[in-house]
Short mmCIF file of C-alpha atoms in Angstrom, two decimals:
data_model
loop_
_atom_site.label_atom_id
_atom_site.label_comp_id
_atom_site.label_asym_id
_atom_site.label_seq_id
_atom_site.Cartn_x
_atom_site.Cartn_y
_atom_site.Cartn_z
CA UNK B 1 -38.36 -99.10 -46.39
CA UNK B 2 -37.59 -102.86 -46.55
CA UNK B 3 -38.84 -105.35 -44.04
CA UNK B 4 -35.26 -105.79 -42.75
CA UNK B 5 -34.88 -102.18 -42.00
CA UNK B 6 -38.22 -102.06 -40.17
CA UNK B 7 -36.84 -104.51 -37.65
CA UNK B 8 -34.25 -101.92 -36.55
CA UNK B 9 -36.68 -99.00 -36.29
CA UNK B 10 -35.83 -96.77 -33.32
CA UNK B 11 -38.79 -96.73 -30.97
CA UNK B 12 -40.34 -93.40 -30.01
CA UNK B 13 -39.22 -92.42 -26.49
CA UNK B 14 -42.05 -90.92 -24.51
CA UNK B 15 -40.88 -89.00 -21.39
CA UNK B 16 -43.49 -88.31 -18.77
CA UNK B 17 -43.47 -85.59 -16.20
CA UNK B 18 -46.53 -87.16 -14.67
CA UNK B 19 -48.38 -90.34 -15.37
CA UNK B 20 -50.07 -90.07 -18.77
CA UNK B 21 -48.54 -86.60 -19.56
CA UNK B 22 -45.88 -86.67 -22.36
CA UNK B 23 -43.04 -84.07 -22.44
CA UNK B 24 -41.60 -82.90 -25.75
CA UNK B 25 -37.99 -81.86 -26.47
CA UNK B 26 -38.66 -78.12 -26.49
CA UNK B 27 -40.05 -78.30 -22.96
CA UNK B 28 -36.94 -80.14 -21.76
CA UNK B 29 -34.70 -77.44 -23.25
CA UNK B 30 -36.81 -74.77 -21.60
CA UNK B 31 -36.48 -76.45 -18.21
CA UNK B 32 -32.73 -76.79 -18.70
CA UNK B 33 -32.47 -73.06 -19.42
CA UNK B 34 -34.46 -72.27 -16.28
CA UNK B 35 -32.10 -74.39 -14.16
CA UNK B 36 -29.03 -72.63 -15.60
CA UNK B 37 -30.64 -69.27 -14.93
CA UNK B 38 -31.38 -70.17 -11.30
CA UNK B 39 -27.84 -71.40 -10.72
CA UNK B 40 -26.41 -68.23 -12.24
CA UNK B 41 -28.58 -66.06 -9.98
CA UNK B 42 -27.55 -68.11 -6.95
CA UNK B 43 -23.84 -67.45 -7.55
CA UNK B 44 -24.22 -63.80 -8.53
CA UNK B 45 -26.78 -62.73 -5.94
CA UNK B 46 -24.57 -63.03 -2.80
CA UNK B 47 -21.82 -60.48 -3.48
CA UNK B 48 -21.94 -59.24 0.15
CA UNK B 49 -20.85 -62.58 1.59
CA UNK B 50 -24.40 -63.62 2.50
CA UNK B 51 -26.56 -66.45 1.13
CA UNK B 52 -28.82 -66.49 -1.93
CA UNK B 53 -30.51 -69.43 -3.59
CA UNK B 54 -29.01 -71.84 -1.07
CA UNK B 55 -25.40 -71.04 -2.08
CA UNK B 56 -23.15 -69.44 0.58
CA UNK B 57 -19.99 -67.54 -0.35
CA UNK B 58 -17.01 -67.49 2.03
CA UNK B 59 -16.26 -64.32 4.01
CA UNK B 60 -13.72 -61.94 2.55
CA UNK B 61 -10.16 -62.31 3.84
CA UNK B 62 -9.90 -58.54 3.83
CA UNK B 63 -12.60 -58.27 6.48
CA UNK B 64 -10.74 -60.80 8.63
CA UNK B 65 -7.46 -58.89 8.30
CA UNK B 66 -9.17 -55.61 9.24
CA UNK B 67 -10.66 -57.27 12.32
CA UNK B 68 -7.23 -58.57 13.38
CA UNK B 69 -5.65 -55.15 12.80
CA UNK B 70 -8.32 -53.46 14.94
CA UNK B 71 -7.58 -55.90 17.77
CA UNK B 72 -3.84 -55.17 17.50
CA UNK B 73 -4.48 -51.40 17.57
CA UNK B 74 -6.67 -51.83 20.64
CA UNK B 75 -3.93 -53.82 22.39
CA UNK B 76 -1.39 -51.11 21.53
CA UNK B 77 -3.67 -48.42 22.95
CA UNK B 78 -4.13 -50.41 26.14
CA UNK B 79 -0.38 -50.89 26.44
CA UNK B 80 0.29 -47.17 25.99
CA UNK B 81 -2.38 -46.29 28.53
CA UNK B 82 -0.86 -48.75 31.02
CA UNK B 83 2.60 -47.21 30.55
CA UNK B 84 1.17 -43.73 31.04
CA UNK B 85 -0.53 -44.73 34.30
CA UNK B 86 2.62 -46.46 35.55
CA UNK B 87 4.68 -43.36 34.79
CA UNK B 88 2.21 -41.12 36.66
CA UNK B 89 2.20 -43.44 39.67
CA UNK B 90 6.00 -43.53 39.68
CA UNK B 91 6.27 -39.72 39.67
CA UNK B 92 3.68 -39.43 42.42
CA UNK B 93 5.74 -41.77 44.58
CA UNK B 94 8.80 -39.58 43.90
CA UNK B 95 6.83 -36.58 45.16
CA UNK B 96 5.98 -38.53 48.30
CA UNK B 97 9.70 -38.91 48.99
CA UNK B 98 10.36 -35.17 48.47
CA UNK B 99 7.59 -33.76 50.63
CA UNK B 100 8.41 -33.73 54.37
CA UNK B 101 6.36 -36.19 56.38
CA UNK B 102 5.12 -33.39 58.64
CA UNK B 103 2.83 -32.26 55.82
CA UNK B 104 0.93 -35.51 56.08
CA UNK B 105 0.47 -35.30 59.82
CA UNK B 106 -2.66 -33.97 61.43
CA UNK B 107 -2.33 -31.10 63.86
CA UNK B 108 -4.52 -32.84 66.41
CA UNK B 109 -3.99 -36.22 68.04
CA UNK B 110 -3.97 -39.26 65.75
CA UNK B 111 -4.44 -41.94 68.35
CA UNK B 112 -7.61 -43.36 66.85
CA UNK B 113 -7.77 -45.02 63.45
CA UNK B 114 -10.16 -42.47 61.98
CA UNK B 115 -7.76 -39.66 62.74
CA UNK B 116 -4.92 -41.50 61.06
CA UNK B 117 -7.04 -42.24 58.02
CA UNK B 118 -8.07 -38.61 57.76
CA UNK B 119 -4.50 -37.34 57.91
CA UNK B 120 -2.99 -39.81 55.46
CA UNK B 121 -5.93 -40.66 53.22
CA UNK B 122 -5.75 -44.43 53.84
CA UNK B 123 -6.15 -46.64 56.90
CA UNK B 124 -2.83 -48.41 56.35
CA UNK B 125 -0.92 -45.20 57.03
CA UNK B 126 -0.01 -44.45 53.40
CA UNK B 127 -1.12 -41.23 51.68
CA UNK B 128 -3.31 -41.60 48.63
CA UNK B 129 -2.56 -39.96 45.28
CA UNK B 130 -4.80 -36.97 45.87
CA UNK B 131 -3.24 -36.36 49.27
CA UNK B 132 0.28 -36.54 47.83
CA UNK B 133 -0.50 -34.07 45.04
CA UNK B 134 -2.24 -31.64 47.39
CA UNK B 135 0.59 -31.65 49.91
CA UNK B 136 3.15 -31.34 47.11
CA UNK B 137 1.48 -28.12 45.95
CA UNK B 138 1.44 -26.80 49.52
CA UNK B 139 5.13 -27.62 49.94
CA UNK B 140 6.04 -25.88 46.66
CA UNK B 141 4.11 -22.79 47.72
CA UNK B 142 5.94 -22.83 51.04
CA UNK B 143 9.31 -22.99 49.25
CA UNK B 144 8.33 -20.12 46.96
CA UNK B 145 7.40 -17.93 49.92
CA UNK B 146 10.62 -18.89 51.68
CA UNK B 147 12.68 -17.92 48.63
CA UNK B 148 10.86 -14.59 48.38
CA UNK B 149 11.53 -13.81 52.04
CA UNK B 150 15.20 -14.71 51.76
CA UNK B 151 15.47 -12.71 48.55
CA UNK B 152 14.11 -9.57 50.23
CA UNK B 153 16.49 -10.01 53.15
CA UNK B 154 19.40 -10.42 50.75
CA UNK B 155 18.45 -7.22 48.90
CA UNK B 156 18.33 -5.30 52.18
CA UNK B 157 21.75 -6.60 53.19
CA UNK B 158 23.25 -5.73 49.80
CA UNK B 159 21.90 -2.18 50.02
CA UNK B 160 23.23 -1.74 53.56
CA UNK B 161 26.63 -3.03 52.45
CA UNK B 162 26.78 -0.58 49.57
CA UNK B 163 25.69 2.26 51.80
CA UNK B 164 28.47 1.51 54.28
CA UNK B 165 31.08 1.41 51.51
CA UNK B 166 29.93 4.78 50.17
CA UNK B 167 30.05 6.29 53.65
CA UNK B 168 33.62 5.11 54.01
CA UNK B 169 34.45 6.76 50.69
CA UNK B 170 32.78 10.00 51.80
CA UNK B 171 30.05 9.76 49.23
CA UNK B 172 26.53 10.38 50.42
CA UNK B 173 23.07 11.01 49.00
CA UNK B 174 23.78 8.75 46.01
CA UNK B 175 20.98 6.47 44.69
CA UNK B 176 21.72 2.88 45.48
CA UNK B 177 20.80 -0.17 43.44
CA UNK B 178 21.22 -3.70 44.66
CA UNK B 179 23.07 -6.30 42.65
CA UNK B 180 21.21 -9.43 41.53
CA UNK B 181 20.51 -11.73 44.44
CA UNK B 182 21.50 -15.39 44.52
CA UNK B 183 17.87 -16.40 43.90
CA UNK B 184 17.60 -14.13 40.86
CA UNK B 185 20.85 -15.51 39.47
CA UNK B 186 19.68 -19.11 40.00
CA UNK B 187 16.36 -18.40 38.27
CA UNK B 188 18.18 -16.74 35.39
CA UNK B 189 20.23 -19.88 34.85
CA UNK B 190 17.01 -21.79 34.04
CA UNK B 191 15.54 -19.03 31.89
CA UNK B 192 13.33 -17.30 34.47
CA UNK B 193 13.34 -13.67 35.52
CA UNK B 194 15.11 -10.51 34.33
CA UNK B 195 18.56 -12.12 34.47
CA UNK B 196 17.84 -14.94 32.00
CA UNK B 197 19.39 -13.25 28.95
CA UNK B 198 22.54 -15.35 29.10
CA UNK B 199 20.48 -18.54 29.29
CA UNK B 200 18.56 -17.77 26.09
CA UNK B 201 21.71 -16.67 24.30
CA UNK B 202 23.22 -20.08 25.01
CA UNK B 203 20.05 -21.83 23.81
CA UNK B 204 20.05 -19.90 20.53
CA UNK B 205 23.75 -20.63 20.07
CA UNK B 206 23.17 -24.37 20.50
CA UNK B 207 20.27 -24.31 18.03
CA UNK B 208 22.40 -22.52 15.45
CA UNK B 209 25.20 -25.09 15.84
CA UNK B 210 22.78 -28.00 15.46
CA UNK B 211 21.43 -26.62 12.19
CA UNK B 212 24.89 -26.04 10.69
#
C-alpha cells in the first residue's frame, strides 16, 4: 500500500470490559443474544398478571369485569332479601290488626311493667313478631272450633226440620240425611271438603279456555 493510503489507515478499536482486558466481536454478539433472551423471558414469563424479570403486566380487564358483576349480584341479593323481610313484616302487622286485642292481654293484673312486658312481648306495649304469630295461630284454632260447633248445631236443626216435615206428611221411620250446611258450602266454594266438585270443574274449565 502507498504511503498516502497508510495515512488513512483505520485504527484498531480495542473495547475493554475491564482495564487491560480486550473484548472481541464474537463476545459482544454473544452478550447481545443473552440480553435479547432475558428480555424475551421477562415478557413471556408473567402470563398470570404477576411480575417476572422486573417487567409487570397489567391486570386482565376480564377479571375486573367479573369482580364488578359479583358486586352487582351481591347488591341484587341484598335488595331481594330486604324486600322479602319487608313483606313478612307487613303481613305480620296485618295479622296484628285481625287478632282481637284480648288475645294479647294477660289474665292476671298488668299494673306493673313486667306484667305488661310479659303479656305483649315488649315494654312499650307492642307485641313482638313471635307473639303476633303465636296469637294468630290460637285465634285461627278458635275460629275453626267455632265453625265446627256451629256446623254441628246446623246439622241437628236441619235433621229436626226434616223430621217435622215428614211427620206432617205422615211418613215415619224413614232415614234422614241432612243437606249441606252453610259452612260446608262455603268451604266447597274455595275447593275444600266434599262439596268442592263445582269449584274444580270451574278451574278446569278456565284452564281449558286459556289454552285454546
